[in-house]
Steps between C-alpha positions, in 0.01 A plus 500: 500500500356162600713193434403287202398195701309225322183585691492842333245402237486837327864464394439160342451543123352149477221570749155598368458875458209522743694310768795736457273804523324382814829405666650842434183682600500319836852628574431867426445781746244772438779739398630251244152446359427869461843550347409247230189705419712811446638607162735798492661706225864455410596857589410453870641149518812414698628159593445582866137589438440173315664290771358675805149564368468160327392674177323265261540686173687783333391671179645737248270790420503673162829687450664354809840355399819402682635778275400624155561251219597232750580171331325173592802389703475821707137421573592142593767623741249729670217246522728221621620737772141545616442126477804416712366736764170313503677167521688628805178546698398247766297278266681589180183569299600637158357822365309504172617792285234656275532717192265662247610290203191586296641496145823313543735576788441864417682653797841357415732667252559282196204268558267408214201735500196330349187678375263611773194282553276706273730409210520137606122498506505596132703186420231261631791255531481310830814296431701813422394651829592182687848513342534866599415403857768231498761741362404763756530244780857420399598867487338565840668201664833601347505819709398320818129582525237231555166668437356695206196718563335377179274443317243777512176333391273803518225541241556837331157661489608863450832610342496827690647287779872558557570127526338406170822367351533250785186322373482230235151592381154629579367149441504244782532201266807647331661578836432146620679355197805718567542421869758247377754756622446334840614160369793670329613667821433213740519197270204290394347285773410134436140422418438352843617816680225623736322816389599806704812342654828685428737349244856590401682253278860567600794736537452649152151618588359777715193557713228671294238746623155541345384860543317714590218316669239586384328740257780757475453542125135594531506811718259781431642734230818294496624670817802329654424368849134589442190292555358236268123523508362165383282222635665188636374317192688743272807484724494123453440524126745777405775523762526170687551232227876562443567430868340159463746422222789622712391285795479197269867560412605511864558874526672547834405856594222747430529876544198692626387806307516861612154541350158451656199292408181702535681722751656219705881516500643170380771501767237484772238286323465175695239363261719527190838418653407226744153365426536509121870464415620282787195304602281464191775495235743306719806724472773366731781740414522840664348841433743792484389860542595764246756773576392706804146376440417493870573873524229552237231345719452822695482871432724685516754258357679302772278610786361257759758247380432251777140461385613466139724211602217343694237508225737388224650204686158391622368528143759251380822685407786264588811702421514880503708699254564757771755607345677761721349533849550135592564576866157662530335210319668238717416692819136553407438143386668364812277718715191393305577133563573555867173690541303227321389728214688278254485133594800273525318268261501775234873556551572127476291472183693784336843368602409144401420624150826696475709205620316270257601717205859529620518123540346425162741750343798309641636801689601293802719277282625763255476846658789663310544606138592246238776700332506262203185680380666842467561446129127472431438870568447668164630194317457457125232234540287725718547800272386290204195403703434869565535571129246227423261649754532845340429358154188322618370795705485759221146585388450636148212747513528639146691390190457724196239756411340249267433134569666388178814707561667397828781726620681236702741330492748780449774491239829448685693611191327836466731789415422736792295437813395755760479367856360751744296544816561510873502121535713391206826494694408490870544167674341624821185610319498169314506304828254714696438503874641244742833505318805581713283744700143466623365759257749426220759729346608649169811430296750213484403368839609141441636272230271466202408593145285800411276519196757720326778251578290220354415693183864585435597136547242359258503739203723457197855632477399765251202627703549832674320534833439858613410530869354808668327488836273778376458531122651819366342710231825479306483120487135491406557755222818332374522467124652155545180377658436183696368165387300486820505607866474304822361717779514363856296680765333405827484526875781585738556242776276494806375268771185467708325826594756704305356336189133572559389698195152625418587629150728235345640744244837404352756711692772726359264616222528153354199530272628831359842349429345206318268722295776746408714219358215306342391805299842501327625140507328159491499413869493201731394604849619281788328570831675410826244492780375296790139526381286628213545871437298760310558450126392825338305468171770701322767257620307201369428682175850628426711199599556201274531251785456494879654247738440467873829383651387532866808510729724246331802500731867468417487294181407752230615271218163327523333812359733520201452127436131558437475842335762397242324172429719225646199402711130577470290688753332266749384728782132545584363779718476382863271794579238700310630814330268794553394772258464759773620479859149590614384156382656330799412263650507323163537124515416229250240347733300825522156537343604814312837438333632741240882499507745641250662156497333207681656260745697244298558727200829478315595503131772293336 
């Protein structure tokens, strides 16, 4: 490692960021520069690899842990080990460790799991979302990571898409209002902060990542990684505005989308990545690729990899989420530079952007974990914030069969209550995808409160709660009867392409379960889903009340708070609710608009 002589400007925390960046850039070899552009997955990472290959970033993919149910301190030990290896390299450039903290620090056991974005979109509460970003930042920094791959600011134009729940809304204006997650994660920049320049307030904040640039929520038929067929004017009107808001807040990174625009893959689109985002909009942070996105630029997958590297880097990708075959990536990019097919100026531009973000984030001064933050993970304050978010996200779709006879709030002192359904006592289902594993899991996967837990905690001492995952004929025919039933049904967890769904029927015979109970007992239906689902006419007819709970996360008490009347319903639909799946695309700005429930609907 070089000595820390006074002339080493990049080590001087009092020097201007740009001077530090240029000083460090001037000292770097080609191998060190390409190493900074390389992001690798934790499972292939060793300290030797980081030191010898000058790796710039490490990430944790979905379901990749130090070991199952690892505690935050275990994560910190691992990440600090990687960081010490980076600091031992010739120039001592720290790594930036990235994680998919998309609804809280959702990969870490015991962290607070907030509602997915679709539920947060129903709150319409920009300050709440900013506070969630700040809480998430603390829990991410506590385990040693520096970078959250959030927020997703896609406009949800078709709920058949498997990433629907990652979206705040179908409406660009609503999404723009809720980009405050960026200021929560990174801290709020001063008014004089230049638009497009990265900003991170301090050690309690993390680097944010606006994604997926651009148009990923508008693909034809809602197909994940498909093509969005719109004019540039519609791209600007529907899909681009949230990025402008993110840039105004100093978002430090932007992730390119797997999808295409009118057939042009975003990861190789020079016009959108460089001419639009960097040059016209003035973005001075760096663009990160998505997971193995370069492999998707050719058919079959992974073929002609050298050309994929060439067209993506030349298009404007600055750091590549490789994540496994880093040796091949480094070799091919090195060869491309030496042959002149990728210019040294393009390499320097990419590395300059990466070093700028690392400098702004304070990684040179504070590369290691602040262990004093460990107590913030899953702390009471953050769980109360999650509970507030759940309360505000619930959307009441129906309340009573007659307007003058509302069914809710429920009587907490009722004699006997039936709680049933596949989702009433399943924390994994309640949290959804991107929780512990990439695609999510079932059961008691982390620390939290299920709907059933919350009901039992809030009802009176004399109230008997009967729980059955599937309602039995014996219970429904019981002579004792029930005052009412709460039936919780919905989707099983999924992520990305695994969630693409052309039918949107409630799984596990959910509609049949609801109808069977509602024919015998006055019934509240609670739907757990990452998007609107088919609501059969018989379900709407037979039930007394219907609530969309989205994917509320770990703090189930928020549901009980509202259905038993301690708080009123506040949620409003962030997306149009269809009558028939064949209606899609169905958006509020369409000429022909005939939804079951319109955008913004919500009773109280």
